[in-house]
């Protein structure tokens, strides 16, 4: 409620439950209730709102009929301390990005749920995207992205979730490659 009323953050229910665990950990250590500003700072840290870099990308639509239409996404992804060129094809920008991520990182990512909304109004409005992800069939968690552009917010949310999975013990790309070999 505090994040929604003070900062315009409208979390889906399962994200609220996930974030509540982080809030509880902090409250157990601090021994006091958190203010709206404390909650927002924790939300920014937990979901990397300040640290997940904007993905430089281009979305190219290819001609096709109905379900055969496809999108190609090309871009540069900051990953494991270096910038990597990525390219993926899918039925939309998110699907194309998921395919590009799998190729680049060696981790499978599935989008289980997707929510978005505007924060603010008019020319200054931002888009918030909340994606529930399944990473390597072993980690289910949310990623959050905020940007002036909804596609960029969605891609940031995916990177946010993947970075959180890495922080929670997802094997490195090198370990994943060795496992596949």
GROMACS .gro file of N, CA and C in nm:
model
  543
    1UNK      N    1   0.082  -0.120   0.000
    1UNK     CA    2   0.000   0.000   0.000
    1UNK      C    3   0.086   0.126   0.000
    2UNK      N    4   0.190   0.130   0.084
    2UNK     CA    5   0.275   0.249   0.092
    2UNK      C    6   0.348   0.274  -0.040
    3UNK      N    7   0.399   0.169  -0.102
    3UNK     CA    8   0.469   0.189  -0.229
    3UNK      C    9   0.374   0.237  -0.339
    4UNK      N   10   0.251   0.190  -0.336
    4UNK     CA   11   0.154   0.233  -0.436
    4UNK      C   12   0.112   0.378  -0.413
    5UNK      N   13   0.079   0.412  -0.290
    5UNK     CA   14   0.029   0.547  -0.263
    5UNK      C   15   0.139   0.653  -0.273
    6UNK      N   16   0.260   0.620  -0.234
    6UNK     CA   17   0.368   0.720  -0.234
    6UNK      C   18   0.451   0.722  -0.363
    7UNK      N   19   0.465   0.606  -0.429
    7UNK     CA   20   0.557   0.596  -0.543
    7UNK      C   21   0.493   0.542  -0.670
    8UNK      N   22   0.365   0.508  -0.667
    8UNK     CA   23   0.297   0.458  -0.786
    8UNK      C   24   0.332   0.316  -0.824
    9UNK      N   25   0.393   0.239  -0.735
    9UNK     CA   26   0.432   0.101  -0.762
    9UNK      C   27   0.314   0.009  -0.731
   10UNK      N   28   0.257  -0.053  -0.834
   10UNK     CA   29   0.140  -0.141  -0.820
   10UNK      C   30   0.183  -0.286  -0.844
   11UNK      N   31   0.239  -0.346  -0.741
   11UNK     CA   32   0.292  -0.482  -0.755
   11UNK      C   33   0.181  -0.586  -0.768
   12UNK      N   34   0.199  -0.684  -0.858
   12UNK     CA   35   0.107  -0.798  -0.860
   12UNK      C   36   0.119  -0.876  -0.729
   13UNK      N   37   0.017  -0.950  -0.696
   13UNK     CA   38   0.010  -1.018  -0.566
   13UNK      C   39   0.131  -1.108  -0.538
   14UNK      N   40   0.172  -1.190  -0.634
   14UNK     CA   41   0.285  -1.280  -0.608
   14UNK      C   42   0.416  -1.203  -0.588
   15UNK      N   43   0.430  -1.090  -0.655
   15UNK     CA   44   0.547  -1.005  -0.631
   15UNK      C   45   0.541  -0.945  -0.491
   16UNK      N   46   0.423  -0.906  -0.447
   16UNK     CA   47   0.408  -0.856  -0.310
   16UNK      C   48   0.456  -0.961  -0.210
   17UNK      N   49   0.417  -1.085  -0.232
   17UNK     CA   50   0.456  -1.193  -0.141
   17UNK      C   51   0.608  -1.213  -0.144
   18UNK      N   52   0.668  -1.208  -0.263
   18UNK     CA   53   0.812  -1.224  -0.274
   18UNK      C   54   0.885  -1.109  -0.205
   19UNK      N   55   0.842  -0.987  -0.231
   19UNK     CA   56   0.907  -0.869  -0.173
   19UNK      C   57   0.889  -0.866  -0.021
   20UNK      N   58   0.778  -0.916   0.027
   20UNK     CA   59   0.753  -0.917   0.172
   20UNK      C   60   0.861  -0.996   0.246
   21UNK      N   61   0.916  -1.099   0.183
   21UNK     CA   62   1.025  -1.176   0.245
   21UNK      C   63   1.148  -1.087   0.266
   22UNK      N   64   1.180  -1.004   0.168
   22UNK     CA   65   1.293  -0.911   0.182
   22UNK      C   66   1.264  -0.808   0.290
   23UNK      N   67   1.141  -0.759   0.294
   23UNK     CA   68   1.102  -0.663   0.397
   23UNK      C   69   1.114  -0.726   0.535
   24UNK      N   70   1.068  -0.849   0.548
   24UNK     CA   71   1.074  -0.918   0.678
   24UNK      C   72   1.217  -0.936   0.725
   25UNK      N   73   1.308  -0.972   0.633
   25UNK     CA   74   1.449  -0.987   0.670
   25UNK      C   75   1.506  -0.857   0.726
   26UNK      N   76   1.474  -0.746   0.661
   26UNK     CA   77   1.524  -0.616   0.705
   26UNK      C   78   1.461  -0.577   0.839
   27UNK      N   79   1.333  -0.600   0.852
   27UNK     CA   80   1.265  -0.565   0.978
   27UNK      C   81   1.317  -0.648   1.094
   28UNK      N   82   1.350  -0.775   1.069
   28UNK     CA   83   1.405  -0.861   1.175
   28UNK      C   84   1.538  -0.807   1.225
   29UNK      N   85   1.620  -0.754   1.134
   29UNK     CA   86   1.750  -0.699   1.173
   29UNK      C   87   1.734  -0.561   1.237
   30UNK      N   88   1.652  -0.476   1.174
   30UNK     CA   89   1.637  -0.338   1.221
   30UNK      C   90   1.553  -0.330   1.349
   31UNK      N   91   1.459  -0.422   1.363
   31UNK     CA   92   1.374  -0.421   1.481
   31UNK      C   93   1.274  -0.308   1.484
   32UNK      N   94   1.241  -0.253   1.368
   32UNK     CA   95   1.143  -0.144   1.362
   32UNK      C   96   1.067  -0.151   1.230
   33UNK      N   97   0.955  -0.082   1.226
   33UNK     CA   98   0.878  -0.076   1.103
   33UNK      C   99   0.948   0.016   1.004
   34UNK      N  100   0.925  -0.008   0.876
   34UNK     CA  101   0.989   0.070   0.771
   34UNK      C  102   0.895   0.177   0.719
   35UNK      N  103   0.952   0.292   0.686
   35UNK     CA  104   0.874   0.400   0.626
   35UNK      C  105   0.857   0.372   0.477
   36UNK      N  106   0.775   0.451   0.411
   36UNK     CA  107   0.757   0.438   0.266
   36UNK      C  108   0.891   0.459   0.194
   37UNK      N  109   0.970   0.554   0.240
   37UNK     CA  110   1.101   0.579   0.178
   37UNK      C  111   1.195   0.460   0.199
   38UNK      N  112   1.190   0.399   0.318
   38UNK     CA  113   1.272   0.280   0.344
   38UNK      C  114   1.230   0.166   0.251
   39UNK      N  115   1.100   0.146   0.237
   39UNK     CA  116   1.049   0.039   0.151
   39UNK      C  117   1.089   0.060   0.006
   40UNK      N  118   1.080   0.185  -0.039
   40UNK     CA  119   1.117   0.212  -0.178
   40UNK      C  120   1.266   0.190  -0.202
   41UNK      N  121   1.349   0.232  -0.107
   41UNK     CA  122   1.494   0.209  -0.119
   41UNK      C  123   1.525   0.059  -0.122
   42UNK      N  124   1.456  -0.018  -0.040
   42UNK     CA  125   1.473  -0.163  -0.040
   42UNK      C  126   1.426  -0.222  -0.173
   43UNK      N  127   1.313  -0.175  -0.224
   43UNK     CA  128   1.260  -0.221  -0.353
   43UNK      C  129   1.360  -0.192  -0.465
   44UNK      N  130   1.417  -0.071  -0.465
   44UNK     CA  131   1.517  -0.036  -0.567
   44UNK      C  132   1.638  -0.129  -0.560
   45UNK      N  133   1.685  -0.157  -0.439
   45UNK     CA  134   1.802  -0.245  -0.422
   45UNK      C  135   1.769  -0.389  -0.461
   46UNK      N  136   1.658  -0.439  -0.411
   46UNK     CA  137   1.620  -0.579  -0.433
   46UNK      C  138   1.604  -0.610  -0.582
   47UNK      N  139   1.547  -0.517  -0.659
   47UNK     CA  140   1.516  -0.543  -0.800
   47UNK      C  141   1.609  -0.468  -0.896
   48UNK      N  142   1.715  -0.407  -0.841
   48UNK     CA  143   1.818  -0.346  -0.925
   48UNK      C  144   1.771  -0.229  -1.009
   49UNK      N  145   1.675  -0.152  -0.959
   49UNK     CA  146   1.622  -0.043  -1.041
   49UNK      C  147   1.728   0.061  -1.077
   50UNK      N  148   1.828   0.078  -0.993
   50UNK     CA  149   1.935   0.174  -1.023
   50UNK      C  150   2.055   0.108  -1.089
   51UNK      N  151   2.070  -0.023  -1.075
   51UNK     CA  152   2.191  -0.088  -1.124
   51UNK      C  153   2.174  -0.159  -1.258
   52UNK      N  154   2.054  -0.203  -1.291
   52UNK     CA  155   2.033  -0.269  -1.420
   52UNK      C  156   2.041  -0.162  -1.528
   53UNK      N  157   2.140  -0.177  -1.615
   53UNK     CA  158   2.164  -0.077  -1.719
   53UNK      C  159   2.062  -0.090  -1.831
   54UNK      N  160   2.038   0.023  -1.894
   54UNK     CA  161   1.950   0.022  -2.010
   54UNK      C  162   2.015  -0.060  -2.121
   55UNK      N  163   1.938  -0.145  -2.182
   55UNK     CA  164   1.987  -0.229  -2.291
   55UNK      C  165   1.974  -0.149  -2.421
   56UNK      N  166   2.085  -0.130  -2.489
   56UNK     CA  167   2.079  -0.065  -2.619
   56UNK      C  168   2.029  -0.170  -2.718
   57UNK      N  169   1.913  -0.143  -2.780
   57UNK     CA  170   1.855  -0.246  -2.867
   57UNK      C  171   1.782  -0.185  -2.986
   58UNK      N  172   1.764  -0.269  -3.086
   58UNK     CA  173   1.683  -0.237  -3.203
   58UNK      C  174   1.588  -0.353  -3.225
   59UNK      N  175   1.465  -0.321  -3.252
   59UNK     CA  176   1.365  -0.424  -3.282
   59UNK      C  177   1.331  -0.411  -3.430
   60UNK      N  178   1.349  -0.521  -3.503
   60UNK     CA  179   1.319  -0.525  -3.645
   60UNK      C  180   1.205  -0.621  -3.667
   61UNK      N  181   1.099  -0.574  -3.729
   61UNK     CA  182   0.987  -0.662  -3.758
   61UNK      C  183   1.006  -0.723  -3.896
   62UNK      N  184   0.981  -0.852  -3.903
   62UNK     CA  185   0.990  -0.921  -4.030
   62UNK      C  186   0.849  -0.954  -4.077
   63UNK      N  187   0.833  -0.958  -4.205
   63UNK     CA  188   0.702  -0.986  -4.262
   63UNK      C  189   0.666  -1.132  -4.237
   64UNK      N  190   0.541  -1.155  -4.218
   64UNK     CA  191   0.490  -1.289  -4.199
   64UNK      C  192   0.341  -1.282  -4.182
   65UNK      N  193   0.277  -1.393  -4.192
   65UNK     CA  194   0.132  -1.400  -4.181
   65UNK      C  195   0.091  -1.451  -4.044
   66UNK      N  196   0.007  -1.380  -3.975
   66UNK     CA  197  -0.051  -1.426  -3.848
   66UNK      C  198   0.052  -1.473  -3.749
   67UNK      N  199   0.047  -1.602  -3.713
   67UNK     CA  200   0.137  -1.659  -3.613
   67UNK      C  201   0.278  -1.680  -3.667
   68UNK      N  202   0.297  -1.664  -3.799
   68UNK     CA  203   0.430  -1.680  -3.857
   68UNK      C  204   0.510  -1.549  -3.858
   69UNK      N  205   0.447  -1.437  -3.817
   69UNK     CA  206   0.519  -1.310  -3.810
   69UNK      C  207   0.625  -1.320  -3.701
   70UNK      N  208   0.739  -1.257  -3.724
   70UNK     CA  209   0.844  -1.263  -3.623
   70UNK      C  210   0.912  -1.129  -3.608
   71UNK      N  211   0.984  -1.117  -3.497
   71UNK     CA  212   1.057  -0.997  -3.463
   71UNK      C  213   1.201  -1.037  -3.436
   72UNK      N  214   1.294  -0.955  -3.480
   72UNK     CA  215   1.435  -0.975  -3.448
   72UNK      C  216   1.476  -0.862  -3.356
   73UNK      N  217   1.540  -0.897  -3.245
   73UNK     CA  218   1.592  -0.798  -3.153
   73UNK      C  219   1.743  -0.809  -3.153
   74UNK      N  220   1.810  -0.698  -3.177
   74UNK     CA  221   1.956  -0.692  -3.171
   74UNK      C  222   1.993  -0.586  -3.068
   75UNK      N  223   2.101  -0.613  -2.997
   75UNK     CA  224   2.143  -0.515  -2.899
   75UNK      C  225   2.275  -0.551  -2.834
   76UNK      N  226   2.307  -0.472  -2.734
   76UNK     CA  227   2.428  -0.493  -2.655
   76UNK      C  228   2.386  -0.513  -2.511
   77UNK      N  229   2.428  -0.625  -2.454
   77UNK     CA  230   2.389  -0.664  -2.320
   77UNK      C  231   2.510  -0.660  -2.227
   78UNK      N  232   2.504  -0.579  -2.119
   78UNK     CA  233   2.611  -0.588  -2.020
   78UNK      C  234   2.594  -0.718  -1.941
   79UNK      N  235   2.691  -0.808  -1.949
   79UNK     CA  236   2.679  -0.938  -1.882
   79UNK      C  237   2.815  -0.983  -1.833
   80UNK      N  238   2.821  -1.021  -1.708
   80UNK     CA  239   2.943  -1.074  -1.646
   80UNK      C  240   3.063  -0.981  -1.668
   81UNK      N  241   3.039  -0.851  -1.652
   81UNK     CA  242   3.147  -0.754  -1.659
   81UNK      C  243   3.189  -0.713  -1.798
   82UNK      N  244   3.120  -0.758  -1.900
   82UNK     CA  245   3.155  -0.717  -2.036
   82UNK      C  246   3.030  -0.692  -2.118
   83UNK      N  247   3.046  -0.619  -2.227
   83UNK     CA  248   2.935  -0.590  -2.316
   83UNK      C  249   2.931  -0.697  -2.424
   84UNK      N  250   2.816  -0.761  -2.441
   84UNK     CA  251   2.803  -0.867  -2.541
   84UNK      C  252   2.696  -0.831  -2.643
   85UNK      N  253   2.728  -0.853  -2.769
   85UNK     CA  254   2.630  -0.832  -2.876
   85UNK      C  255   2.533  -0.949  -2.872
   86UNK      N  256   2.405  -0.920  -2.881
   86UNK     CA  257   2.303  -1.025  -2.878
   86UNK      C  258   2.210  -1.011  -2.998
   87UNK      N  259   2.150  -1.123  -3.034
   87UNK     CA  260   2.047  -1.122  -3.137
   87UNK      C  261   1.955  -1.239  -3.110
   88UNK      N  262   1.826  -1.212  -3.118
   88UNK     CA  263   1.728  -1.317  -3.099
   88UNK      C  264   1.606  -1.294  -3.185
   89UNK      N  265   1.535  -1.400  -3.214
   89UNK     CA  266   1.414  -1.395  -3.296
   89UNK      C  267   1.300  -1.455  -3.215
   90UNK      N  268   1.183  -1.392  -3.223
   90UNK     CA  269   1.068  -1.443  -3.152
   90UNK      C  270   0.940  -1.383  -3.205
   91UNK      N  271   0.830  -1.411  -3.136
   91UNK     CA  272   0.701  -1.360  -3.183
   91UNK      C  273   0.676  -1.216  -3.137
   92UNK      N  274   0.766  -1.160  -3.059
   92UNK     CA  275   0.761  -1.022  -3.014
   92UNK      C  276   0.894  -0.987  -2.951
   93UNK      N  277   0.912  -0.861  -2.909
   93UNK     CA  278   1.041  -0.820  -2.852
   93UNK      C  279   1.083  -0.898  -2.728
   94UNK      N  280   0.990  -0.930  -2.640
   94UNK     CA  281   1.025  -1.003  -2.518
   94UNK      C  282   1.069  -1.145  -2.553
   95UNK      N  283   0.995  -1.213  -2.638
   95UNK     CA  284   1.030  -1.349  -2.680
   95UNK      C  285   1.166  -1.349  -2.751
   96UNK      N  286   1.190  -1.250  -2.837
   96UNK     CA  287   1.318  -1.241  -2.908
   96UNK      C  288   1.431  -1.218  -2.808
   97UNK      N  289   1.408  -1.136  -2.707
   97UNK     CA  290   1.511  -1.109  -2.607
   97UNK      C  291   1.540  -1.233  -2.524
   98UNK      N  292   1.436  -1.308  -2.489
   98UNK     CA  293   1.454  -1.434  -2.414
   98UNK      C  294   1.542  -1.530  -2.493
   99UNK      N  295   1.517  -1.542  -2.623
   99UNK     CA  296   1.599  -1.630  -2.706
   99UNK      C  297   1.743  -1.580  -2.713
  100UNK      N  298   1.761  -1.449  -2.726
  100UNK     CA  299   1.896  -1.392  -2.731
  100UNK      C  300   1.969  -1.416  -2.599
  101UNK      N  301   1.899  -1.401  -2.487
  101UNK     CA  302   1.960  -1.425  -2.355
  101UNK      C  303   2.005  -1.569  -2.340
  102UNK      N  304   1.922  -1.661  -2.382
  102UNK     CA  305   1.957  -1.802  -2.371
  102UNK      C  306   2.084  -1.832  -2.450
  103UNK      N  307   2.092  -1.776  -2.570
  103UNK     CA  308   2.213  -1.795  -2.653
  103UNK      C  309   2.335  -1.735  -2.586
  104UNK      N  310   2.322  -1.616  -2.531
  104UNK     CA  311   2.435  -1.543  -2.476
  104UNK      C  312   2.480  -1.595  -2.340
  105UNK      N  313   2.385  -1.627  -2.253
  105UNK     CA  314   2.419  -1.663  -2.116
  105UNK      C  315   2.421  -1.813  -2.090
  106UNK      N  316   2.355  -1.890  -2.176
  106UNK     CA  317   2.346  -2.034  -2.153
  106UNK      C  318   2.237  -2.071  -2.054
  107UNK      N  319   2.161  -1.974  -2.008
  107UNK     CA  320   2.052  -2.000  -1.913
  107UNK      C  321   1.918  -1.993  -1.985
  108UNK      N  322   1.831  -2.089  -1.956
  108UNK     CA  323   1.696  -2.083  -2.012
  108UNK      C  324   1.612  -1.993  -1.924
  109UNK      N  325   1.530  -1.913  -1.988
  109UNK     CA  326   1.443  -1.821  -1.917
  109UNK      C  327   1.304  -1.833  -1.978
  110UNK      N  328   1.204  -1.851  -1.891
  110UNK     CA  329   1.064  -1.852  -1.936
  110UNK      C  330   0.989  -1.744  -1.861
  111UNK      N  331   0.904  -1.672  -1.932
  111UNK     CA  332   0.818  -1.573  -1.869
  111UNK      C  333   0.690  -1.643  -1.826
  112UNK      N  334   0.664  -1.641  -1.695
  112UNK     CA  335   0.545  -1.704  -1.640
  112UNK      C  336   0.428  -1.607  -1.629
  113UNK      N  337   0.459  -1.481  -1.600
  113UNK     CA  338   0.354  -1.381  -1.581
  113UNK      C  339   0.411  -1.244  -1.612
  114UNK      N  340   0.325  -1.154  -1.659
  114UNK     CA  341   0.368  -1.021  -1.701
  114UNK      C  342   0.263  -0.920  -1.660
  115UNK      N  343   0.307  -0.814  -1.593
  115UNK     CA  344   0.219  -0.702  -1.557
  115UNK      C  345   0.291  -0.574  -1.592
  116UNK      N  346   0.215  -0.473  -1.631
  116UNK     CA  347   0.272  -0.343  -1.658
  116UNK      C  348   0.172  -0.235  -1.621
  117UNK      N  349   0.223  -0.116  -1.594
  117UNK     CA  350   0.136   0.000  -1.571
  117UNK      C  351   0.219   0.126  -1.584
  118UNK      N  352   0.152   0.238  -1.594
  118UNK     CA  353   0.219   0.368  -1.600
  118UNK      C  354   0.241   0.420  -1.459
  119UNK      N  355   0.354   0.486  -1.440
  119UNK     CA  356   0.380   0.559  -1.317
  119UNK      C  357   0.379   0.706  -1.356
  120UNK      N  358   0.283   0.780  -1.305
  120UNK     CA  359   0.268   0.920  -1.341
  120UNK      C  360   0.178   0.934  -1.462
  121UNK      N  361   0.174   1.055  -1.516
  121UNK     CA  362   0.087   1.084  -1.629
  121UNK      C  363   0.155   1.184  -1.722
  122UNK      N  364   0.107   1.189  -1.843
  122UNK     CA  365   0.158   1.285  -1.940
  122UNK      C  366   0.295   1.249  -1.993
  123UNK      N  367   0.366   1.351  -2.039
  123UNK     CA  368   0.496   1.331  -2.102
  123UNK      C  369   0.601   1.276  -2.006
  124UNK      N  370   0.583   1.297  -1.876
  124UNK     CA  371   0.680   1.250  -1.777
  124UNK      C  372   0.650   1.111  -1.724
  125UNK      N  373   0.546   1.047  -1.775
  125UNK     CA  374   0.508   0.914  -1.726
  125UNK      C  375   0.617   0.812  -1.758
  126UNK      N  376   0.630   0.715  -1.671
  126UNK     CA  377   0.723   0.603  -1.693
  126UNK      C  378   0.642   0.475  -1.695
  127UNK      N  379   0.698   0.374  -1.755
  127UNK     CA  380   0.634   0.242  -1.759
  127UNK      C  381   0.703   0.153  -1.657
  128UNK      N  382   0.623   0.078  -1.582
  128UNK     CA  383   0.676  -0.021  -1.489
  128UNK      C  384   0.635  -0.158  -1.543
  129UNK      N  385   0.731  -0.249  -1.548
  129UNK     CA  386   0.705  -0.386  -1.594
  129UNK      C  387   0.749  -0.483  -1.485
  130UNK      N  388   0.663  -0.580  -1.456
  130UNK     CA  389   0.690  -0.683  -1.355
  130UNK      C  390   0.677  -0.818  -1.425
  131UNK      N  391   0.787  -0.891  -1.435
  131UNK     CA  392   0.785  -1.020  -1.501
  131UNK      C  393   0.823  -1.130  -1.403
  132UNK      N  394   0.737  -1.230  -1.393
  132UNK     CA  395   0.770  -1.348  -1.315
  132UNK      C  396   0.842  -1.444  -1.409
  133UNK      N  397   0.962  -1.486  -1.370
  133UNK     CA  398   1.047  -1.566  -1.457
  133UNK      C  399   1.080  -1.700  -1.395
  134UNK      N  400   1.102  -1.798  -1.480
  134UNK     CA  401   1.154  -1.928  -1.440
  134UNK      C  402   1.289  -1.942  -1.509
  135UNK      N  403   1.397  -1.946  -1.431
  135UNK     CA  404   1.533  -1.950  -1.485
  135UNK      C  405   1.590  -2.090  -1.463
  136UNK      N  406   1.633  -2.153  -1.572
  136UNK     CA  407   1.692  -2.287  -1.569
  136UNK      C  408   1.603  -2.389  -1.498
  137UNK      N  409   1.475  -2.369  -1.503
  137UNK     CA  410   1.379  -2.461  -1.440
  137UNK      C  411   1.407  -2.482  -1.291
  138UNK      N  412   1.486  -2.391  -1.230
  138UNK     CA  413   1.517  -2.409  -1.088
  138UNK      C  414   1.490  -2.285  -1.004
  139UNK      N  415   1.485  -2.168  -1.065
  139UNK     CA  416   1.461  -2.044  -0.992
  139UNK      C  417   1.335  -1.978  -1.048
  140UNK      N  418   1.238  -1.952  -0.962
  140UNK     CA  419   1.121  -1.875  -1.000
  140UNK      C  420   1.123  -1.747  -0.918
  141UNK      N  421   1.127  -1.634  -0.989
  141UNK     CA  422   1.137  -1.506  -0.921
  141UNK      C  423   1.092  -1.395  -1.013
  142UNK      N  424   1.079  -1.277  -0.957
  142UNK     CA  425   1.037  -1.160  -1.033
  142UNK      C  426   1.156  -1.074  -1.071
  143UNK      N  427   1.140  -1.006  -1.182
  143UNK     CA  428   1.228  -0.898  -1.222
  143UNK      C  429   1.141  -0.775  -1.242
  144UNK      N  430   1.197  -0.659  -1.215
  144UNK     CA  431   1.122  -0.534  -1.226
  144UNK      C  432   1.203  -0.437  -1.311
  145UNK      N  433   1.136  -0.368  -1.401
  145UNK     CA  434   1.201  -0.266  -1.482
  145UNK      C  435   1.114  -0.142  -1.491
  146UNK      N  436   1.178  -0.028  -1.487
  146UNK     CA  437   1.108   0.101  -1.502
  146UNK      C  438   1.184   0.182  -1.605
  147UNK      N  439   1.111   0.235  -1.702
  147UNK     CA  440   1.173   0.313  -1.809
  147UNK      C  441   1.065   0.398  -1.875
  148UNK      N  442   1.105   0.497  -1.950
  148UNK     CA  443   1.009   0.579  -2.025
  148UNK      C  444   0.944   0.497  -2.137
  149UNK      N  445   1.011   0.392  -2.182
  149UNK     CA  446   0.964   0.307  -2.292
  149UNK      C  447   0.923   0.170  -2.236
  150UNK      N  448   0.805   0.121  -2.270
  150UNK     CA  449   0.756  -0.004  -2.213
  150UNK      C  450   0.841  -0.124  -2.256
  151UNK      N  451   0.891  -0.126  -2.378
  151UNK     CA  452   0.976  -0.238  -2.419
  151UNK      C  453   1.105  -0.237  -2.339
  152UNK      N  454   1.166  -0.120  -2.323
  152UNK     CA  455   1.288  -0.111  -2.242
  152UNK      C  456   1.262  -0.150  -2.098
  153UNK      N  457   1.148  -0.110  -2.043
  153UNK     CA  458   1.113  -0.148  -1.905
  153UNK      C  459   1.100  -0.300  -1.895
  154UNK      N  460   1.041  -0.363  -1.994
  154UNK     CA  461   1.024  -0.508  -1.993
  154UNK      C  462   1.158  -0.580  -2.002
  155UNK      N  463   1.247  -0.532  -2.090
  155UNK     CA  464   1.379  -0.594  -2.104
  155UNK      C  465   1.461  -0.576  -1.976
  156UNK      N  466   1.451  -0.458  -1.915
  156UNK     CA  467   1.519  -0.435  -1.786
  156UNK      C  468   1.466  -0.532  -1.680
  157UNK      N  469   1.335  -0.558  -1.682
  157UNK     CA  470   1.276  -0.649  -1.583
  157UNK      C  471   1.333  -0.790  -1.600
  158UNK      N  472   1.353  -0.832  -1.723
  158UNK     CA  473   1.409  -0.965  -1.748
  158UNK      C  474   1.553  -0.971  -1.697
  159UNK      N  475   1.632  -0.869  -1.727
  159UNK     CA  476   1.770  -0.865  -1.679
  159UNK      C  477   1.771  -0.859  -1.526
  160UNK      N  478   1.680  -0.782  -1.467
  160UNK     CA  479   1.669  -0.774  -1.321
  160UNK      C  480   1.646  -0.913  -1.262
  161UNK      N  481   1.554  -0.988  -1.319
  161UNK     CA  482   1.527  -1.123  -1.269
  161UNK      C  483   1.645  -1.216  -1.286
  162UNK      N  484   1.713  -1.208  -1.399
  162UNK     CA  485   1.829  -1.294  -1.424
  162UNK      C  486   1.943  -1.257  -1.329
  163UNK      N  487   1.964  -1.129  -1.305
  163UNK     CA  488   2.068  -1.086  -1.209
  163UNK      C  489   2.033  -1.133  -1.068
  164UNK      N  490   1.906  -1.127  -1.031
  164UNK     CA  491   1.864  -1.174  -0.899
  164UNK      C  492   1.886  -1.325  -0.887
  165UNK      N  493   1.857  -1.398  -0.994
  165UNK     CA  494   1.879  -1.543  -0.992
  165UNK      C  495   2.028  -1.573  -0.975
  166UNK      N  496   2.113  -1.496  -1.043
  166UNK     CA  497   2.259  -1.514  -1.027
  166UNK      C  498   2.300  -1.486  -0.883
  167UNK      N  499   2.246  -1.382  -0.823
  167UNK     CA  500   2.280  -1.348  -0.684
  167UNK      C  501   2.233  -1.456  -0.586
  168UNK      N  502   2.130  -1.532  -0.626
  168UNK     CA  503   2.076  -1.638  -0.539
  168UNK      C  504   2.139  -1.774  -0.568
  169UNK      N  505   2.246  -1.776  -0.647
  169UNK     CA  506   2.316  -1.902  -0.665
  169UNK      C  507   2.302  -1.967  -0.800
  170UNK      N  508   2.252  -1.896  -0.900
  170UNK     CA  509   2.247  -1.950  -1.036
  170UNK      C  510   2.389  -1.973  -1.083
  171UNK      N  511   2.419  -2.090  -1.141
  171UNK     CA  512   2.556  -2.116  -1.187
  171UNK      C  513   2.602  -2.010  -1.287
  172UNK      N  514   2.732  -1.982  -1.288
  172UNK     CA  515   2.788  -1.885  -1.383
  172UNK      C  516   2.775  -1.940  -1.524
  173UNK      N  517   2.794  -1.853  -1.623
  173UNK     CA  518   2.790  -1.894  -1.763
  173UNK      C  519   2.896  -2.001  -1.791
  174UNK      N  520   3.015  -1.986  -1.734
  174UNK     CA  521   3.122  -2.084  -1.755
  174UNK      C  522   3.083  -2.219  -1.695
  175UNK      N  523   3.027  -2.218  -1.574
  175UNK     CA  524   2.985  -2.343  -1.509
  175UNK      C  525   2.872  -2.407  -1.590
  176UNK      N  526   2.781  -2.324  -1.643
  176UNK     CA  527   2.671  -2.374  -1.722
  176UNK      C  528   2.723  -2.439  -1.850
  177UNK      N  529   2.821  -2.375  -1.916
  177UNK     CA  530   2.880  -2.430  -2.039
  177UNK      C  531   2.950  -2.562  -2.010
  178UNK      N  532   3.021  -2.572  -1.898
  178UNK     CA  533   3.089  -2.696  -1.861
  178UNK      C  534   2.988  -2.806  -1.834
  179UNK      N  535   2.877  -2.767  -1.774
  179UNK     CA  536   2.770  -2.864  -1.745
  179UNK      C  537   2.709  -2.919  -1.872
  180UNK      N  538   2.697  -2.833  -1.975
  180UNK     CA  539   2.637  -2.876  -2.101
  180UNK      C  540   2.734  -2.958  -2.187
  181UNK      N  541   2.864  -2.943  -2.163
  181UNK     CA  542   2.965  -3.010  -2.245
  181UNK      C  543   2.975  -3.158  -2.215
   0.00000   0.00000   0.00000
